[in-house]
XYZ file of C-alpha atoms in Angstrom:
498
model
C 0.000 0.000 0.000
C 1.376 3.413 -0.940
C 2.572 5.570 1.951
C 0.176 8.472 1.267
C -2.769 6.091 1.667
C -1.332 4.731 4.932
C -1.018 8.321 6.158
C -4.678 8.957 5.341
C -5.649 5.743 7.154
C -3.655 6.793 10.238
C -5.295 10.229 10.261
C -8.684 8.511 10.045
C -7.630 6.338 13.015
C -6.873 9.618 14.814
C -10.375 10.883 14.028
C -12.224 7.763 15.265
C -10.179 7.618 18.501
C -10.503 11.349 19.201
C -6.763 11.991 18.938
C -7.346 14.250 15.929
C -10.105 16.858 15.612
C -11.714 17.455 12.221
C -10.202 20.945 12.152
C -6.723 19.391 12.457
C -6.948 16.827 9.608
C -4.968 18.851 7.074
C -2.377 19.951 9.649
C -1.831 16.387 10.902
C -1.660 15.022 7.361
C 1.000 17.583 6.434
C 3.073 16.752 9.506
C 3.084 13.098 8.509
C 3.866 13.896 4.857
C 6.866 15.897 6.073
C 8.021 13.047 8.312
C 7.897 10.565 5.441
C 9.285 13.104 2.940
C 6.240 12.804 0.684
C 4.915 15.748 -1.363
C 1.275 14.887 -1.969
C -1.619 13.590 0.113
C -3.791 10.660 -0.885
C -6.934 11.784 -2.718
C -8.998 8.574 -2.745
C -11.155 6.808 -0.186
C -9.359 4.687 2.413
C -12.413 2.699 3.484
C -13.310 1.664 7.024
C -10.610 2.008 9.685
C -10.912 0.242 13.060
C -8.946 0.764 16.252
C -7.377 -2.681 15.889
C -6.007 -1.693 12.455
C -3.287 0.461 14.041
C -0.682 -2.313 14.192
C -1.087 -3.085 10.481
C -0.995 0.603 9.503
C 2.183 1.219 11.495
C 3.832 -1.931 10.131
C 3.281 -0.687 6.583
C 4.670 2.726 7.488
C 7.758 1.246 9.162
C 8.453 -1.043 6.205
C 8.276 1.997 3.922
C 10.557 4.008 6.245
C 13.188 1.264 6.199
C 12.984 0.700 2.438
C 13.374 4.460 1.862
C 16.284 4.829 4.314
C 14.322 6.907 6.830
C 15.547 4.482 9.525
C 19.134 3.385 10.108
C 18.186 -0.291 10.283
C 15.134 -2.520 10.639
C 15.682 -3.601 14.252
C 12.848 -3.575 16.788
C 14.571 -0.668 18.574
C 14.731 1.458 15.419
C 11.145 0.577 14.502
C 9.926 1.531 17.989
C 11.789 4.842 17.842
C 10.274 5.681 14.463
C 6.677 4.601 15.050
C 6.641 6.661 18.252
C 7.694 9.661 16.169
C 4.798 8.862 13.828
C 2.239 8.644 16.634
C 3.603 11.823 18.206
C 2.181 13.671 15.191
C -1.328 12.722 16.372
C -1.042 13.653 20.043
C -2.044 17.080 21.343
C 0.276 19.405 23.263
C 0.619 18.666 27.006
C -1.226 21.860 27.954
C -4.305 20.855 25.912
C -4.430 17.396 27.479
C -3.829 18.730 30.999
C -6.651 21.272 30.583
C -9.076 18.597 29.387
C -8.068 16.262 32.234
C -8.607 19.020 34.799
C -11.980 19.974 33.304
C -13.151 16.360 33.486
C -11.705 15.968 36.983
C -13.988 18.760 38.222
C -16.938 16.649 37.041
C -15.608 13.340 38.337
C -12.091 11.910 38.940
C -13.060 8.693 37.139
C -14.014 10.631 33.998
C -10.576 12.252 34.049
C -8.660 8.985 34.419
C -10.893 7.253 31.837
C -9.999 9.980 29.333
C -6.289 9.862 30.124
C -6.051 6.070 30.062
C -7.866 5.885 26.710
C -5.550 8.559 25.333
C -2.485 6.624 26.541
C -3.776 3.533 24.700
C -4.979 5.263 21.531
C -1.674 7.140 21.177
C 0.153 3.774 21.187
C 2.125 4.797 24.264
C 0.470 1.666 25.660
C 0.904 -0.797 22.801
C -2.328 -2.762 23.115
C -1.390 -5.263 20.424
C 1.723 -6.206 22.408
C -0.009 -6.346 25.783
C -2.387 -8.939 24.286
C 0.592 -11.258 23.815
C 1.191 -11.533 27.569
C 0.188 -14.893 28.999
C -2.156 -14.483 31.958
C -3.931 -16.928 34.241
C -5.109 -17.297 37.831
C -4.042 -19.951 40.345
C -6.159 -20.679 43.430
C -4.141 -21.016 46.646
C -4.827 -20.962 50.374
C -4.113 -17.222 50.211
C -6.600 -16.513 47.441
C -6.438 -16.331 43.654
C -2.938 -15.306 42.559
C -2.488 -13.586 39.190
C 0.255 -15.043 37.006
C 1.700 -13.228 33.993
C 4.459 -14.178 31.595
C 5.529 -10.816 30.254
C 5.814 -10.850 26.465
C 5.019 -7.185 25.752
C 8.518 -5.828 26.372
C 10.366 -6.384 23.098
C 13.636 -8.303 23.279
C 16.520 -6.128 22.094
C 18.510 -7.681 19.287
C 22.289 -8.147 19.731
C 23.133 -5.346 17.288
C 21.080 -2.826 19.287
C 22.665 -3.969 22.554
C 26.145 -3.618 21.065
C 25.329 -0.183 19.627
C 23.946 0.997 22.967
C 27.206 0.052 24.699
C 29.186 2.150 22.244
C 26.927 5.186 22.627
C 28.076 8.113 24.702
C 26.137 7.991 27.964
C 23.619 10.818 28.230
C 22.285 12.326 31.427
C 19.106 13.551 29.749
C 16.604 12.442 30.785
C 18.256 11.232 33.987
C 16.023 8.133 34.117
C 12.878 6.603 32.609
C 10.671 8.321 35.195
C 11.857 11.910 34.850
C 9.388 14.504 33.566
C 11.827 15.319 30.750
C 10.718 12.091 29.018
C 7.527 13.802 27.844
C 7.906 14.299 24.089
C 11.506 12.994 24.067
C 12.649 11.518 20.736
C 14.561 8.667 22.347
C 17.766 6.942 21.305
C 19.070 3.385 21.026
C 19.435 3.063 24.801
C 16.403 5.137 25.817
C 12.818 4.702 24.555
C 11.096 7.376 22.495
C 8.281 9.242 24.237
C 6.883 11.695 21.661
C 3.425 10.202 22.273
C 3.784 10.315 26.071
C 1.902 12.806 28.237
C 2.058 13.539 31.975
C -0.582 15.047 34.256
C 0.936 17.272 36.981
C -0.520 16.680 40.450
C 0.241 18.005 43.930
C 0.632 15.555 46.804
C 1.804 16.522 50.284
C 2.493 20.056 48.974
C 5.034 18.819 46.413
C 4.960 18.603 42.623
C 4.494 15.103 41.214
C 3.544 13.606 37.868
C 0.810 11.111 36.997
C 1.092 8.773 34.011
C 0.362 5.189 32.997
C 2.839 2.358 32.679
C 3.410 1.450 29.020
C 3.325 -2.232 30.044
C 0.052 -2.208 32.079
C 0.571 -5.345 34.175
C -2.978 -4.835 35.509
C -5.980 -2.590 34.826
C -5.095 1.114 34.546
C -1.603 0.513 35.919
C -0.414 4.021 36.729
C 2.865 5.535 37.920
C 3.018 8.543 40.228
C 6.470 10.094 40.341
C 8.313 12.902 42.065
C 8.828 15.985 39.899
C 12.468 15.957 40.991
C 14.992 13.176 40.412
C 15.383 12.130 44.036
C 15.888 8.579 45.395
C 13.224 6.323 46.877
C 12.660 6.871 50.583
C 10.042 5.347 52.868
C 9.146 7.712 55.694
C 6.171 9.496 57.216
C 6.022 11.755 54.169
C 5.528 8.660 51.994
C 2.385 7.689 53.894
C 1.060 11.259 53.589
C 1.660 11.264 49.836
C -0.011 7.891 49.355
C -3.167 9.055 51.120
C -3.102 12.426 49.365
C -3.228 10.525 46.076
C -5.999 8.170 47.246
C -8.088 11.162 48.368
C -7.737 12.721 44.916
C -8.346 9.416 43.100
C -10.408 7.271 45.494
C -11.105 4.674 42.775
C -7.376 3.856 42.617
C -5.070 2.119 45.084
C -1.451 3.294 45.303
C 1.664 1.751 46.788
C 5.397 2.198 46.978
C 8.262 -0.183 46.476
C 10.602 -0.528 49.431
C 13.640 1.754 49.502
C 16.435 -0.835 49.869
C 18.137 -3.052 47.253
C 16.903 -6.656 46.778
C 13.495 -5.891 48.330
C 12.977 -2.673 46.358
C 11.909 -2.123 42.766
C 14.011 -1.801 39.624
C 14.320 2.002 39.898
C 15.523 3.122 43.340
C 17.036 6.372 42.065
C 13.716 8.158 41.436
C 10.993 8.391 44.065
C 7.757 6.985 42.648
C 4.610 4.990 43.401
C 2.479 2.577 41.389
C -1.292 2.371 41.490
C -4.354 1.617 39.430
C -7.909 0.378 39.279
C -7.459 -3.222 40.337
C -8.075 -5.323 43.425
C -5.207 -7.700 44.043
C -5.399 -10.930 46.017
C -3.632 -9.270 48.950
C -6.298 -6.558 49.122
C -8.973 -9.290 49.195
C -7.149 -11.284 51.892
C -8.773 -11.189 55.315
C -7.325 -10.109 58.645
C -6.647 -13.296 60.612
C -5.664 -11.681 63.916
C -6.416 -8.257 65.384
C -4.193 -6.223 67.697
C -4.642 -3.121 69.828
C -1.833 -0.575 69.870
C -1.729 1.692 72.912
C -2.535 5.281 71.997
C -4.114 4.180 68.708
C -7.117 2.264 69.982
C -9.322 3.857 67.303
C -7.210 2.384 64.489
C -7.919 -1.228 63.570
C -4.669 -3.182 63.338
C -4.571 -6.717 61.963
C -2.290 -9.406 60.626
C -3.335 -10.310 57.098
C -3.565 -13.943 56.020
C -0.928 -13.644 53.332
C 2.339 -15.487 52.512
C 4.315 -12.340 53.294
C 4.234 -10.489 56.617
C 1.530 -7.822 56.382
C -0.041 -5.484 58.948
C -3.261 -3.784 57.876
C -4.253 -0.438 59.428
C -7.829 0.757 58.965
C -9.664 3.889 60.098
C -11.924 6.672 58.759
C -9.142 9.061 59.868
C -6.143 8.854 57.525
C -4.073 11.088 59.834
C -4.336 8.532 62.650
C -3.191 5.790 60.247
C -0.247 7.931 59.130
C 0.840 8.573 62.733
C 0.650 4.879 63.627
C 2.373 3.810 60.404
C 5.245 6.145 61.245
C 5.566 4.570 64.706
C 5.569 1.073 63.179
C 8.100 2.033 60.512
C 10.523 3.551 63.033
C 10.140 0.540 65.299
C 10.746 -1.873 62.431
C 13.772 0.042 61.099
C 15.570 -0.685 64.382
C 14.003 -4.028 65.298
C 16.165 -7.123 65.798
C 14.928 -10.581 66.777
C 17.795 -13.058 66.547
C 15.524 -16.052 67.199
C 13.572 -15.131 64.058
C 16.726 -14.167 62.097
C 15.634 -10.537 61.881
C 18.587 -8.159 62.005
C 18.034 -4.427 61.645
C 21.725 -3.788 60.927
C 24.918 -5.683 60.124
C 28.121 -3.621 60.026
C 25.959 -0.471 60.147
C 24.138 -1.505 56.953
C 20.340 -1.182 57.369
C 18.180 -4.152 56.420
C 14.619 -3.421 57.570
C 12.127 -1.459 55.522
C 8.457 -1.533 54.494
C 6.423 -1.841 51.294
C 3.275 0.283 51.903
C -0.017 0.126 49.946
C -2.894 2.580 50.499
C -6.532 2.372 49.429
C -10.040 3.586 50.276
C -12.507 0.902 51.294
C -16.004 2.254 51.852
C -15.771 4.979 54.511
C -12.403 3.740 55.759
C -8.860 4.336 54.648
C -6.547 1.320 54.651
C -2.788 1.015 54.704
C -1.074 -2.346 54.294
C 2.471 -2.398 55.680
C 4.531 -5.294 54.310
C 7.582 -5.930 56.490
C 10.767 -6.387 54.425
C 14.386 -7.307 55.174
C 17.242 -7.520 52.649
C 19.911 -9.367 54.651
C 22.103 -11.821 52.715
C 24.114 -14.869 53.801
C 26.545 -17.277 52.159
C 23.684 -19.737 51.743
C 21.392 -17.055 50.290
C 23.641 -14.478 48.561
C 20.676 -12.888 46.762
C 18.746 -12.452 50.004
C 17.412 -14.577 52.840
C 13.928 -13.105 52.221
C 14.081 -13.525 48.462
C 13.097 -16.446 46.197
C 15.340 -19.324 47.228
C 17.623 -21.117 44.789
C 15.304 -24.066 44.142
C 12.701 -21.624 42.744
C 15.068 -19.670 40.479
C 14.184 -21.802 37.458
C 10.824 -19.977 37.550
C 11.463 -16.709 39.426
C 14.846 -15.251 40.367
C 14.108 -11.531 40.122
C 13.363 -9.186 43.039
C 9.939 -9.286 44.676
C 8.695 -5.755 44.166
C 5.402 -4.042 44.894
C 3.406 -5.796 42.162
C 4.511 -9.285 43.215
C 3.997 -8.437 46.897
C 0.315 -7.748 46.156
C -0.140 -11.099 44.410
C 0.716 -10.686 40.728
C 3.654 -12.678 39.372
C 5.525 -10.926 36.556
C 7.510 -13.825 35.139
C 10.306 -13.622 32.543
C 9.521 -14.073 28.846
C 11.889 -17.082 28.621
C 9.258 -19.191 30.404
C 6.886 -18.923 27.455
C 9.236 -20.947 25.248
C 10.656 -23.099 28.033
C 7.249 -24.286 29.244
C 6.050 -25.060 25.714
C 9.253 -27.021 25.062
C 8.991 -28.752 28.439
C 5.438 -29.898 27.764
C 6.355 -31.138 24.264
C 9.497 -32.947 25.473
C 7.656 -34.704 28.298
C 4.813 -35.877 26.064
C 7.384 -37.207 23.588
C 9.106 -39.147 26.373
C 12.404 -37.273 26.123
C 14.913 -37.149 28.996
C 14.473 -33.626 30.384
C 17.709 -33.867 32.378
C 19.752 -34.188 29.199
C 18.345 -30.959 27.753
C 20.706 -28.032 28.349
C 17.882 -25.491 28.725
C 15.124 -27.589 30.291
C 17.180 -29.601 32.792
C 16.753 -26.886 35.437
C 13.024 -27.718 35.511
C 13.511 -31.490 35.910
C 13.288 -31.778 39.716
C 10.223 -29.560 39.719
C 8.560 -31.585 36.956
C 9.107 -34.781 38.944
C 6.866 -33.424 41.726
C 3.758 -33.357 39.524
C 4.356 -35.664 36.572
C 1.903 -38.184 38.067
C -0.857 -35.607 37.511
C 0.137 -35.318 33.865
C 0.253 -39.080 33.415
C -3.358 -39.353 34.616
C -4.521 -36.964 31.871
C -1.804 -35.881 29.386
C -4.333 -33.715 27.514
C -4.316 -31.301 30.472
C -0.543 -30.880 30.656
C -0.668 -27.134 29.853
C -3.244 -26.393 32.576
C -1.283 -28.532 35.066
C 1.992 -26.739 34.301
C 0.275 -23.347 34.722
C -1.198 -24.423 38.052
C 2.200 -25.614 39.276
C 3.826 -22.326 38.224
C 1.205 -20.574 40.351
C 2.126 -22.782 43.307
C 5.789 -21.872 42.821
C 4.829 -18.186 42.973
C 3.015 -18.812 46.259
C 6.254 -20.327 47.610
C 8.209 -17.359 46.230
C 6.039 -15.029 48.319
C 6.506 -17.244 51.380
C 10.286 -17.053 50.887
C 10.020 -13.253 50.722
C 8.067 -13.101 53.992
C 10.202 -12.189 56.998
C 8.025 -14.303 59.302
C 7.213 -17.834 58.248
C 3.620 -19.029 58.293
C 4.224 -21.689 60.970
C 3.499 -21.446 64.692
C 6.994 -20.212 65.546
C 6.989 -17.600 62.784
C 3.564 -16.182 63.649
C 4.553 -16.025 67.328
C 7.605 -13.974 66.296
C 5.311 -11.695 64.227
C 3.173 -11.188 67.356
C 6.303 -10.312 69.362
C 7.090 -7.497 66.968
C 3.558 -6.074 67.004
C 3.388 -6.284 70.812
C 6.673 -4.356 71.021
C 5.212 -1.323 69.228
């Protein structure tokens, strides 16, 4: 299909999604003609255009760009940089989008976020056609229904792009992927393009923050709330204030923060940020299994949550009371040592204790879940005592961040191929232990192969269920107090010490 026709189809896509107003058709068309170095617009009819046609339209445009030397190469990195430039031609200026968001917010916060989320999808900042590739299922456990995802929406960089990125001069602009300077940024080999990215400025705890969506949406309306300044993660009383400030402005969203120490923190510790969204995780659904009373805070409900990790839930109609108590608990935990439970606040003056907090509104009450974390390492567990243990690394080796803590496993893309190959090899009677890639799964497979033998037609469902069980064990490994009698007694000791 000729490029001028593809341009007309993309502009029509802009019209049906609301990205482009009728008054802006000629202007948008001319911007795209300039980008593709074409002199004349398409004069004929382009026919019906649907939202789901975007991937095909962009593919045609990218093929043309490569064939006409508008891109350096045809790698996924170069294609992503260029198609973001294309979509940037359809997206309004930040001020226009901010004004519309604020106008809708005055009517209803949900209307504002609905508009902004749709925009983030329609602009291809959230690549819907890639998100659909993610494998998702639910596994029932004693702790509730855990969400399992094999992430396939992040494109694998090809070796040439990786090599080129290493040779590139390191740039300090933007300082990281969360900085406000990403808005409209053209990108480079080692930094994604963001011409189609928009940020809504918000004020929380009297400081300037930004509100945007994650391009990978691991769950419904997965948003990121980030500090307007490039400052490191820090969990303190101010964190709790900011979380509740956000929940008060967007009561239909939860919001939480990764911990502020390595191993138990998220992938970006250098820029203070939260993650939230419109989704109820298994942890939020989990019930309080034991209630406590904390002196001086008798009007705040305090409970231990039935969850594989160690979680205290604070609940009250008064968010300020929750914040005060959370600060007391945090300060106590930062300095708390219980050698019998292998909890050490410090070793050689290095701090180990921190908290992963999650805030939400439930009916008339505010809630704050405080997940106790510790990042101590030993010779036996060099990646962390409270981290997935070695026997689980064949499935999950990465850090347990906020999303996993709440009950959603984000598993590496390699598992998609490995599990398919494992299922095929087993059904064909091959020796798994002799396979260089699959041998790491052999011991695990032995624990449930009897189930497969009873009904080989259900091997895929059985493997998925067993992966879910592994994730449940991963969360138990990450819990500082084990779920046995001794561990729960140690949990009680901490709470009673507050």
